[in-house]
XYZ file of C-alpha atoms in Angstrom:
748
model
C -46.591 48.418 -3.872
C -46.678 49.549 -0.232
C -43.949 47.014 0.578
C -41.520 49.009 -1.545
C -42.190 52.167 0.449
C -40.309 50.928 3.513
C -37.022 51.427 1.648
C -37.400 55.179 2.073
C -36.978 56.595 5.569
C -39.599 59.318 5.086
C -42.108 56.831 3.710
C -41.433 54.530 6.654
C -42.339 57.388 8.979
C -45.651 57.941 7.185
C -46.459 54.220 7.115
C -45.486 53.829 10.778
C -47.833 56.696 11.575
C -50.664 54.938 9.727
C -49.928 51.722 11.604
C -49.985 53.591 14.923
C -53.400 55.049 14.052
C -55.087 51.762 13.070
C -56.208 50.871 16.579
C -57.539 54.330 17.587
C -59.165 54.781 14.163
C -61.079 51.540 14.732
C -62.305 53.012 18.021
C -63.380 56.173 16.173
C -65.269 54.067 13.631
C -67.073 52.242 16.443
C -67.939 55.557 18.088
C -69.155 56.923 14.737
C -71.293 53.818 14.283
C -72.832 54.407 17.715
C -73.572 58.015 16.720
C -75.107 56.792 13.459
C -77.275 54.331 15.378
C -78.702 56.949 17.726
C -79.421 59.591 15.100
C -80.589 56.994 12.557
C -83.235 55.721 14.990
C -84.372 59.281 15.704
C -84.475 60.140 11.985
C -86.339 56.941 11.192
C -88.974 57.791 13.784
C -89.372 61.393 12.621
C -89.145 61.115 8.833
C -89.668 57.461 7.952
C -92.096 57.062 5.027
C -92.660 60.846 4.697
C -90.239 61.675 1.862
C -92.311 60.058 -0.924
C -93.447 62.277 -3.770
C -95.073 61.941 -7.158
C -93.327 62.216 -10.488
C -91.863 65.609 -11.321
C -94.559 68.304 -11.356
C -97.441 65.852 -10.755
C -99.960 65.568 -7.895
C -98.807 68.718 -6.158
C -99.785 69.665 -2.602
C -102.427 69.234 -1.197
C -102.754 66.197 -3.450
C -101.032 62.995 -2.447
C -100.603 59.315 -3.136
C -104.187 58.804 -4.328
C -103.922 61.491 -6.970
C -100.551 60.193 -8.192
C -101.967 57.724 -10.724
C -102.508 57.446 -14.452
C -100.209 58.906 -17.097
C -98.815 62.325 -17.966
C -96.965 63.924 -20.869
C -93.366 64.710 -20.037
C -91.712 68.071 -20.537
C -91.141 69.017 -24.214
C -87.439 69.334 -23.500
C -87.324 65.595 -22.717
C -89.073 64.557 -25.904
C -92.772 64.852 -24.869
C -93.720 61.204 -24.405
C -96.413 59.566 -22.334
C -95.139 58.295 -18.955
C -96.865 56.797 -15.909
C -97.049 58.704 -12.662
C -94.920 57.118 -9.942
C -95.127 57.639 -6.140
C -91.428 57.162 -5.269
C -88.799 57.888 -2.649
C -85.604 59.921 -3.205
C -82.311 58.011 -3.165
C -81.480 59.013 0.435
C -84.283 58.616 2.960
C -85.095 57.291 6.441
C -87.536 54.461 5.682
C -85.245 51.678 6.857
C -82.433 51.617 9.384
C -79.725 50.926 6.795
C -80.982 53.715 4.528
C -81.010 56.117 7.494
C -77.395 55.247 8.368
C -76.285 55.754 4.778
C -78.114 59.092 4.606
C -76.327 60.247 7.749
C -73.000 59.177 6.270
C -73.733 61.410 3.280
C -74.405 64.290 5.678
C -71.079 63.533 7.390
C -69.321 64.349 4.125
C -70.992 67.808 4.118
C -73.360 66.848 1.280
C -76.548 67.692 3.131
C -78.333 70.466 1.185
C -80.660 68.287 -0.935
C -81.772 65.999 1.893
C -82.330 68.956 4.254
C -84.594 70.660 1.689
C -86.567 67.428 1.234
C -87.113 67.081 4.980
C -88.117 70.742 5.376
C -90.821 70.240 2.700
C -92.451 67.273 4.508
C -96.208 67.673 5.115
C -98.039 64.486 6.186
C -97.818 60.780 5.480
C -98.939 59.891 1.898
C -99.185 63.590 1.038
C -97.097 65.532 -1.473
C -94.418 67.874 -0.099
C -94.897 71.637 0.126
C -92.186 74.264 0.046
C -90.805 74.897 3.554
C -93.811 73.309 5.231
C -91.814 72.341 8.349
C -88.644 74.398 8.425
C -87.989 73.379 12.026
C -86.982 69.913 10.771
C -83.627 71.417 9.798
C -82.602 71.571 13.493
C -82.179 67.800 13.491
C -79.517 68.078 10.809
C -77.861 71.058 12.494
C -77.503 68.980 15.667
C -76.143 66.023 13.748
C -73.662 68.172 11.801
C -72.262 69.509 15.079
C -71.972 66.085 16.714
C -71.282 63.841 13.748
C -69.572 65.852 11.034
C -67.697 68.456 13.080
C -66.828 66.423 16.188
C -66.727 62.730 15.355
C -65.103 63.074 11.933
C -62.445 65.407 13.326
C -61.488 62.669 15.735
C -59.741 61.091 12.756
C -57.537 64.190 12.535
C -56.784 64.042 16.236
C -55.746 60.400 16.235
C -53.624 60.760 13.107
C -51.792 63.680 14.729
C -51.450 61.500 17.810
C -49.928 58.821 15.576
C -47.140 61.244 14.658
C -46.697 62.015 18.353
C -46.478 58.322 19.234
C -43.363 58.087 17.081
C -41.778 60.624 19.424
C -42.529 58.595 22.553
C -44.970 58.751 25.420
C -42.924 60.317 28.253
C -41.126 63.642 28.406
C -37.773 61.852 28.262
C -38.852 59.990 25.105
C -39.883 63.253 23.455
C -36.593 64.931 24.415
C -34.534 62.004 23.120
C -36.486 61.846 19.849
C -36.234 65.604 19.344
C -32.469 65.491 19.983
C -31.984 62.734 17.415
C -34.113 64.660 14.944
C -32.096 67.828 15.583
C -28.888 65.980 14.718
C -30.464 64.919 11.421
C -32.013 68.285 10.584
C -28.891 70.356 11.322
C -26.317 67.830 10.117
C -23.372 69.273 8.182
C -23.936 69.308 4.463
C -21.171 69.101 1.948
C -20.641 72.253 -0.087
C -21.737 71.981 -3.710
C -18.902 72.560 -6.195
C -16.490 73.063 -3.308
C -13.518 73.052 -5.718
C -14.831 76.248 -7.325
C -15.202 78.076 -4.010
C -12.781 81.035 -3.947
C -10.365 81.437 -1.039
C -8.592 84.703 -1.899
C -8.749 87.744 0.425
C -10.841 89.808 -2.018
C -13.655 87.207 -2.132
C -13.504 86.818 1.635
C -13.893 90.569 2.151
C -16.688 90.695 -0.434
C -18.525 87.876 1.335
C -18.267 89.713 4.658
C -19.670 92.833 3.008
C -22.599 90.945 1.437
C -23.458 89.318 4.768
C -23.117 92.614 6.628
C -26.060 94.537 8.007
C -25.593 97.553 5.693
C -25.909 95.546 2.484
C -28.833 93.564 3.909
C -30.677 96.798 4.706
C -29.951 98.059 1.182
C -31.280 94.820 -0.378
C -34.438 94.864 1.741
C -34.986 98.542 0.894
C -34.779 97.797 -2.839
C -37.384 95.073 -2.455
C -39.705 97.426 -0.533
C -39.415 100.177 -3.139
C -39.938 97.756 -6.042
C -43.015 96.213 -4.429
C -44.387 99.681 -3.649
C -44.137 100.676 -7.298
C -45.824 97.469 -8.433
C -48.671 97.988 -5.959
C -49.201 101.464 -7.403
C -49.848 100.058 -10.872
C -53.389 100.559 -12.204
C -55.473 100.323 -15.360
C -55.056 102.882 -18.162
C -51.870 104.515 -16.791
C -50.530 107.707 -18.282
C -47.474 107.510 -20.592
C -45.251 109.185 -17.993
C -46.338 106.780 -15.274
C -45.796 103.806 -17.574
C -42.284 105.016 -18.423
C -41.552 105.403 -14.706
C -42.795 101.857 -14.029
C -40.697 100.419 -16.843
C -37.604 102.311 -15.650
C -37.889 101.163 -12.035
C -38.534 97.578 -13.128
C -35.373 97.684 -15.240
C -33.301 99.252 -12.437
C -34.350 96.716 -9.825
C -33.952 93.879 -12.305
C -30.299 94.812 -12.820
C -29.909 95.267 -9.047
C -31.078 91.682 -8.542
C -28.748 90.397 -11.268
C -25.811 92.298 -9.742
C -26.599 90.924 -6.282
C -26.564 87.355 -7.603
C -23.311 87.894 -9.523
C -21.591 89.364 -6.463
C -22.766 86.411 -4.407
C -21.307 84.003 -6.970
C -17.993 85.873 -7.004
C -17.770 85.869 -3.210
C -18.936 82.324 -2.434
C -18.721 80.421 -5.717
C -21.468 78.990 -7.944
C -22.151 76.105 -5.556
C -23.379 78.541 -2.898
C -26.422 79.349 -5.058
C -27.555 75.762 -4.660
C -26.717 75.547 -0.955
C -28.532 78.765 0.006
C -32.313 78.356 -0.261
C -33.064 82.069 -0.499
C -30.392 82.642 -3.145
C -31.968 79.860 -5.191
C -35.219 81.735 -4.781
C -33.600 84.956 -6.049
C -32.156 83.050 -9.006
C -35.628 81.704 -9.796
C -37.049 85.250 -9.760
C -34.183 86.537 -11.930
C -34.612 83.770 -14.520
C -38.367 84.404 -14.699
C -37.844 88.143 -15.132
C -35.234 87.518 -17.823
C -37.632 85.312 -19.759
C -40.211 88.090 -19.582
C -37.825 90.637 -21.098
C -36.723 88.186 -23.789
C -40.303 87.345 -24.798
C -41.253 91.032 -25.236
C -44.902 90.080 -24.887
C -47.350 92.072 -22.716
C -48.973 88.877 -21.444
C -45.643 87.321 -20.487
C -44.427 90.580 -18.937
C -47.562 90.784 -16.807
C -47.034 87.204 -15.713
C -43.399 87.889 -14.837
C -44.455 90.638 -12.433
C -45.597 87.872 -10.136
C -41.985 86.630 -9.959
C -40.785 89.973 -8.623
C -43.658 90.112 -6.134
C -42.432 86.797 -4.757
C -39.415 88.606 -3.315
C -41.763 89.909 -0.631
C -41.483 86.439 0.889
C -37.859 87.242 1.750
C -39.055 90.162 3.856
C -41.273 87.887 5.898
C -38.332 86.026 7.404
C -37.480 89.177 9.355
C -40.566 88.560 11.529
C -39.854 85.606 13.798
C -43.360 84.116 13.902
C -43.788 84.323 10.137
C -40.339 82.800 9.689
C -41.483 79.822 11.776
C -44.450 79.302 9.457
C -42.277 79.586 6.334
C -39.692 77.177 7.762
C -42.506 74.764 8.601
C -43.757 74.838 5.013
C -40.236 74.406 3.617
C -39.482 71.449 5.885
C -42.846 69.894 4.993
C -42.025 69.744 1.283
C -39.920 66.514 1.375
C -42.453 64.805 3.623
C -45.268 66.181 1.471
C -43.827 64.291 -1.479
C -43.891 61.074 0.564
C -47.554 61.590 1.447
C -48.409 62.384 -2.186
C -46.723 59.171 -3.330
C -48.633 57.191 -0.705
C -51.914 58.832 -1.765
C -51.119 58.021 -5.388
C -50.676 54.342 -4.539
C -53.886 54.193 -2.479
C -55.897 55.988 -5.158
C -54.412 53.689 -7.786
C -55.621 50.643 -5.885
C -59.126 52.081 -5.515
C -59.127 53.032 -9.214
C -58.272 49.489 -10.254
C -61.078 48.124 -8.062
C -63.541 50.672 -9.514
C -62.548 49.708 -13.063
C -63.226 46.037 -12.357
C -66.664 46.863 -10.898
C -68.012 49.796 -12.930
C -66.002 49.914 -16.166
C -68.999 49.101 -18.361
C -71.727 50.750 -16.269
C -74.027 52.930 -18.345
C -73.871 56.693 -17.977
C -76.383 58.313 -15.662
C -76.993 61.667 -13.992
C -73.345 62.304 -12.991
C -71.550 59.243 -14.300
C -70.614 60.310 -17.807
C -67.840 61.757 -19.976
C -66.360 63.836 -17.115
C -66.612 61.162 -14.411
C -66.337 57.467 -15.254
C -64.248 54.370 -14.612
C -63.672 53.194 -18.182
C -59.878 53.651 -18.088
C -57.321 53.953 -15.311
C -56.622 57.690 -15.916
C -60.361 58.423 -15.923
C -60.798 56.390 -12.743
C -57.945 58.286 -11.042
C -59.455 61.604 -12.101
C -62.892 60.569 -10.836
C -61.439 59.528 -7.467
C -59.670 62.879 -7.216
C -62.920 64.708 -8.059
C -64.832 62.827 -5.375
C -62.212 63.681 -2.753
C -62.228 67.361 -3.692
C -65.993 67.787 -3.411
C -67.674 66.230 -6.449
C -71.137 64.713 -5.993
C -69.934 61.257 -4.984
C -73.419 60.176 -3.847
C -74.825 60.868 -7.333
C -72.002 58.863 -8.943
C -72.720 56.065 -6.462
C -76.416 56.160 -7.331
C -75.537 55.881 -11.046
C -73.315 52.879 -10.272
C -76.226 51.132 -8.508
C -78.334 50.940 -11.649
C -80.067 47.567 -12.011
C -82.472 45.977 -14.527
C -84.802 46.930 -16.090
C -83.041 50.310 -16.219
C -79.976 48.649 -17.778
C -79.027 45.594 -19.842
C -77.590 42.853 -17.602
C -75.850 41.086 -20.528
C -75.325 42.097 -24.129
C -76.613 38.778 -25.405
C -80.189 38.565 -26.743
C -80.334 34.806 -26.144
C -79.355 34.968 -22.465
C -80.984 38.318 -21.646
C -83.978 38.715 -23.981
C -86.403 41.594 -23.784
C -83.920 44.471 -23.688
C -83.914 45.178 -27.428
C -80.220 44.509 -27.906
C -79.352 43.312 -31.418
C -75.553 43.793 -31.545
C -72.772 41.222 -31.197
C -72.796 38.876 -28.238
C -70.812 40.123 -25.234
C -69.898 38.640 -21.875
C -70.841 41.781 -19.961
C -73.672 44.277 -19.616
C -74.025 47.912 -18.631
C -75.535 47.406 -15.171
C -73.858 48.387 -11.943
C -73.965 46.660 -8.577
C -76.501 47.570 -5.939
C -74.401 45.856 -3.265
C -70.822 46.639 -4.303
C -71.393 50.341 -5.051
C -72.262 51.423 -1.478
C -69.431 49.333 -0.031
C -66.869 50.734 -2.476
C -67.839 54.390 -2.128
C -68.185 54.207 1.650
C -64.732 52.572 1.946
C -63.212 55.098 -0.431
C -64.565 58.095 1.467
C -63.494 56.609 4.789
C -59.960 55.523 3.824
C -58.963 57.936 1.056
C -60.501 61.054 2.555
C -61.053 60.733 6.296
C -57.705 59.003 6.945
C -55.259 59.584 4.086
C -55.937 63.282 3.478
C -55.586 64.010 7.180
C -51.976 62.842 6.932
C -51.219 66.292 5.509
C -52.625 67.928 8.634
C -50.704 65.572 10.915
C -47.471 66.128 9.002
C -47.769 69.934 9.107
C -48.600 69.941 12.830
C -45.673 67.592 13.523
C -43.157 69.859 11.765
C -44.722 72.976 13.270
C -44.454 71.595 16.797
C -40.825 70.582 16.198
C -39.848 74.076 15.002
C -41.772 75.886 17.753
C -40.213 73.642 20.411
C -36.769 74.464 19.032
C -37.469 78.197 19.041
C -39.051 78.246 22.515
C -36.480 75.906 24.067
C -34.545 77.523 26.899
C -30.844 76.931 26.382
C -29.265 74.789 29.070
C -25.456 74.399 29.138
C -25.708 70.843 30.514
C -28.556 69.722 28.201
C -30.762 68.496 31.039
C -33.841 69.160 28.887
C -32.193 68.670 25.518
C -30.271 71.023 23.253
C -31.267 74.183 21.451
C -30.772 74.783 17.752
C -27.877 77.183 18.421
C -26.071 74.557 20.491
C -26.445 71.983 17.712
C -25.179 74.478 15.117
C -22.163 75.196 17.332
C -21.350 71.474 17.378
C -21.797 71.264 13.601
C -19.199 74.011 13.106
C -16.667 72.039 15.161
C -17.475 68.878 13.244
C -17.062 70.556 9.844
C -13.649 71.903 10.894
C -12.468 68.312 11.453
C -14.429 66.677 8.646
C -11.868 67.454 5.950
C -14.523 69.192 3.841
C -16.945 66.260 3.908
C -20.007 65.273 5.936
C -18.105 62.490 7.721
C -15.156 62.437 10.080
C -12.308 59.937 10.533
C -12.355 58.182 13.887
C -8.750 59.343 14.338
C -10.074 62.900 14.786
C -12.368 61.944 17.667
C -9.966 63.186 20.412
C -9.637 66.617 18.823
C -13.400 66.774 18.298
C -14.243 66.146 21.957
C -11.516 68.612 22.987
C -13.193 71.302 20.871
C -16.823 70.487 21.761
C -18.419 72.158 24.782
C -19.866 70.219 27.668
C -21.726 67.890 28.068
C -20.708 66.051 24.871
C -17.209 67.507 24.838
C -14.603 68.415 27.434
C -14.583 72.206 27.162
C -16.511 74.512 29.468
C -18.207 77.724 28.385
C -15.115 79.637 29.553
C -12.898 77.548 27.271
C -11.292 75.437 30.038
C -10.856 71.725 29.423
C -12.306 69.504 32.142
C -10.776 66.057 31.917
C -11.170 63.346 34.527
C -10.629 59.617 34.652
C -14.314 58.920 34.092
C -14.221 61.065 30.955
C -11.359 58.974 29.591
C -13.305 55.763 30.217
C -16.427 57.172 28.560
C -14.430 58.256 25.515
C -12.928 54.774 25.318
C -16.481 53.403 25.030
C -17.396 56.052 22.435
C -14.377 55.063 20.379
C -15.340 51.376 20.698
C -18.936 52.025 19.575
C -17.785 53.997 16.539
C -15.455 51.132 15.646
C -18.418 48.784 15.928
C -20.419 51.067 13.598
C -17.668 50.964 10.975
C -17.333 47.185 11.316
C -21.076 46.695 10.774
C -21.003 48.958 7.736
C -18.066 47.010 6.329
C -19.943 43.761 6.889
C -22.922 45.091 4.908
C -20.674 46.164 2.065
C -18.932 42.782 2.015
C -22.293 41.009 1.917
C -23.315 43.165 -1.028
C -20.033 42.518 -2.837
C -20.515 38.773 -2.437
C -23.941 39.179 -4.035
C -25.990 37.682 -1.194
C -29.651 38.519 -0.819
C -29.038 39.996 2.619
C -26.330 42.214 1.204
C -28.570 43.545 -1.541
C -31.318 44.118 1.030
C -28.937 46.170 3.185
C -27.717 48.039 0.114
C -31.282 48.979 -0.812
C -32.075 49.896 2.811
C -29.226 52.433 2.740
C -30.271 53.685 -0.724
C -27.095 52.260 -2.242
C -24.754 54.645 -0.454
C -21.182 53.786 0.478
C -18.880 55.686 2.783
C -16.388 57.955 1.109
C -13.715 56.889 3.597
C -13.592 53.421 5.094
C -12.589 54.446 8.633
C -15.096 57.253 9.071
C -18.431 57.889 10.718
C -21.261 60.307 10.074
C -22.259 63.265 12.199
C -25.388 61.544 13.493
C -23.459 58.409 14.481
C -20.841 60.392 16.402
C -23.361 62.581 18.185
C -25.654 59.722 19.204
C -22.663 57.751 20.521
C -21.592 60.763 22.585
C -25.124 61.220 23.912
C -25.403 57.546 24.896
C -22.112 57.558 26.829
C -21.612 61.162 27.884
C -25.216 62.051 28.687
C -26.977 58.745 29.537
C -29.728 60.500 31.498
C -31.195 61.699 28.186
C -31.609 58.099 26.962
C -35.060 56.651 27.787
C -35.549 53.194 29.236
C -36.829 51.692 25.979
C -33.731 52.848 24.102
C -31.475 51.472 26.857
C -33.114 48.081 26.680
C -32.765 48.054 22.885
C -29.066 48.898 23.201
C -28.165 45.986 25.488
C -26.795 43.734 22.673
C -24.837 46.689 21.294
C -23.363 47.505 24.704
C -22.059 43.957 25.099
C -20.234 44.227 21.773
C -18.921 47.681 22.681
C -17.474 46.419 25.982
C -15.683 43.605 24.180
C -14.244 45.990 21.585
C -13.194 48.425 24.344
C -11.124 45.677 25.982
C -9.533 44.890 22.612
C -8.692 48.568 22.136
C -7.017 48.688 25.570
C -4.810 45.722 24.677
C -4.094 47.197 21.274
C -3.077 50.559 22.732
C -0.768 48.754 25.173
C 0.946 46.966 22.284
C 1.276 50.161 20.292
C 2.713 52.010 23.287
C 5.183 49.208 23.888
C 6.216 49.130 20.204
C 6.584 52.881 20.142
C 8.805 52.987 23.234
C 10.845 50.098 21.900
C 11.270 51.927 18.582
C 12.366 55.119 20.369
C 14.928 53.172 22.395
C 16.230 51.470 19.265
C 16.476 54.817 17.489
C 18.575 56.224 20.323
C 20.972 53.241 20.128
C 21.082 53.158 16.329
C 20.692 56.707 15.059
C 20.747 55.621 11.433
C 17.883 53.146 11.906
C 14.332 54.325 11.366
C 11.678 53.721 13.955
C 9.372 50.858 12.996
C 5.672 51.278 12.542
C 2.870 48.921 13.375
C 1.618 47.292 10.164
C -1.118 45.071 11.589
C -4.293 44.661 9.555
C -6.668 45.354 12.436
C -10.341 46.083 11.852
C -10.327 48.576 14.736
C -9.792 52.200 13.837
C -9.104 55.269 15.882
C -5.319 55.640 16.086
C -3.374 58.171 14.054
C -0.299 55.971 14.578
C -2.083 53.155 12.760
C -3.304 55.386 9.957
C 0.156 56.907 9.455
C -1.292 60.368 8.839
C -1.478 63.482 10.947
C -5.049 64.275 12.114
C -6.737 67.430 10.885
C -5.730 70.636 12.619
C -8.090 72.763 14.688
C -6.559 76.124 13.780
C -9.294 76.724 11.189
C -12.068 76.238 13.748
C -13.344 79.636 15.010
C -14.724 78.066 18.184
C -11.305 76.591 18.920
C -9.614 79.951 18.405
C -12.066 81.678 20.742
C -11.587 78.973 23.341
C -7.806 79.267 23.027
C -7.962 83.002 23.508
C -10.029 82.630 26.663
C -8.110 79.653 28.076
C -4.760 79.881 29.883
C -1.713 79.134 27.772
C -0.586 75.498 27.946
C 2.684 74.789 29.720
C 5.794 73.987 27.788
C 6.372 70.259 27.540
C 9.459 68.345 26.722
C 9.985 67.377 23.065
C 8.487 64.035 22.112
C 10.015 61.406 19.878
C 6.999 61.317 17.524
C 3.945 63.506 16.951
C 1.737 60.617 15.851
C -0.286 59.531 18.874
C -3.187 57.218 19.425
C -6.530 58.862 20.344
C -6.398 57.718 23.962
C -2.770 58.869 24.304
C -3.805 62.244 22.911
C -6.335 62.493 25.756
C -3.893 61.533 28.548
C -3.608 64.068 31.385
C 0.179 64.152 31.067
C 0.042 65.237 27.410
C -3.072 67.382 26.991
C -3.455 68.892 23.511
C -4.480 72.515 24.085
C -5.473 71.790 27.682
C -5.472 74.102 30.656
C -3.242 72.813 33.488
C -5.740 73.789 36.164
C -8.286 71.292 34.875
C -5.931 68.316 34.929
C -5.379 65.722 37.622
C -2.183 63.788 38.120
C -2.343 60.110 37.314
C 0.007 57.193 37.474
C 1.691 55.623 34.488
C -0.685 52.680 34.653
C -3.649 55.008 34.263
C -2.403 55.901 30.809
C -3.591 52.564 29.483
C -5.950 51.141 32.095
C -8.873 52.729 33.911
C -9.551 51.991 37.531
C -12.208 49.332 38.220
C -14.362 51.941 39.930
C -14.436 54.127 36.832
C -15.357 51.209 34.549
C -18.027 50.065 36.977
C -19.460 53.583 37.294
C -19.592 53.997 33.524
C -21.416 50.712 33.010
C -23.795 51.278 35.941
C -24.918 54.617 34.483
C -25.969 52.820 31.288
C -27.963 50.033 32.908
C -31.713 50.035 32.118
C -32.638 50.702 35.755
C -30.179 53.532 36.263
C -31.403 57.066 36.655
């Protein structure tokens, strides 16, 4: 079943983390074995052969082995029968080296109370134990708990957390690059739910501004404080007046919450309830409170009070440090589901093995109706109980039962002497003295020491990511990566050009880079466009790489349509998703392409080496785009000349079926406007007004023509450099060489 988990990206991360921890975990196991060896030898020398005792209540101290003979009558509660006295050892002892190691492993799992009491009661060899005869023997176990249980076992946690860190990279540049890619995924634009029902009239816009204003937020927080204060003042046996006051304030604040949700729906539409996490939380509280009023039951009403108390969580986000913890928990939920699924599969495999080994084992001290392996659900429940603190060593001891304490085979002819007279069976009710220790030791090591610590590693990984984002010092040039605010600023520009979706047509790439701030875009913090020949070459490569991305996606879709195995594999790898628009790319694809070409110093050496085959394809496509733009420019000028000679003739368009996208002239549609982008409006207000240009024959331009210095869309004249007519299509050899040199694996 684990092979199916690689289809999910989150599961692949968890499995990759486990794979990264295999080697260090083996080292930890070897170190634990060394610790077992040392303490086992010491324990064997101190307590070997001294834990024997007579049957329960017989041959008490100062008697010993000699007095433990003959027969005795058992306790009346057990049936009062005659039984022989037995001088025996407890299950866990230090007589042999293997038994000492297994006893220490039990102590490692913090199940040490019984064995510590037995050792503290030791008197002399062949003598019965006495209560607390040598209490100083407990120091041996205290020392081992500190070294073995608290230090060595926590090494598993450390290496599993390190496995999550290995996925980020080993150097500072690797960590920065991985964090930047993760930021693009975490803050990617998300399509509005029920966008068609989102109101756009002035009243709803004004209402939304009022609801998001500071005055209404203070009012909402104040209502929550007052409501929680009243609920904290509740007590047993209240007076009638106090109870009426409590009921009245609950009703008032209930309607206040309902009104707040309704106003939010009117202002932003019903889809905003799903998009806003905290509004979903308010809706959950409102539904729970409504059910309490409908039920009209005191028990249900008391339970519903907990729903209103949950609104206190909203107040916690005001405090920055608490907000970090809450955001960490929220972001852990999707990954938590992946870990739970992986744990379910691992526990299922151990349950199936336990059923095959101990399904018919007779009940014992702990193995019984509440803990057994007779069916798969019971086996899963027993595994869960052992992980959460049940007496696994007692269950293991019950599973080690051997003849004559059990019947090896329910067949009187093959196993006579056990008094069985029922039908012949092919099995007995004995356990396995060899398989039981191996199974339970493996289960505790894999399912508890390794798998459960994935939760700790996952939480620490998300916590470190959020704290790094919060503590990151914003750098305009991204020398140490980007902050969360800078990524959100880019997302706003992307959404303005995304036509209401989470993808963007390649034709809108020129307008996107014109609106984005440096270093990925061309606009400075003051709103001035900085455009040089090297920028034009870099953007040509970005356009070529995005074309390559679309071509590869088309190839996967065509393979799937043809029904090939590779196509279905790719379809499953992408979770069966297709692009809404054929000539479009996602936010993550655009941003990573811009980072690779506009900010190559953030790309580590390993990523550069892995991109070498892609770069070769990109260079080839870039040359094709240059030739294609030349042909389109020539056709356009020829059409303009023909239109001037023949006014009644229409200018021809290029109808080639090219697989390369990125030209609005080819698409035959006008790219999305930037007037709706608030960042663009602010930049336009701060930037000098563009000079008046002569009227052009057509407004449909190719992306590279839209970026030409002679025709800058919304570009400040002070930031432009004059260029020759040849530079409109071709870049100088020095610029191409500089762009490629900066992306070589050995470049700084």
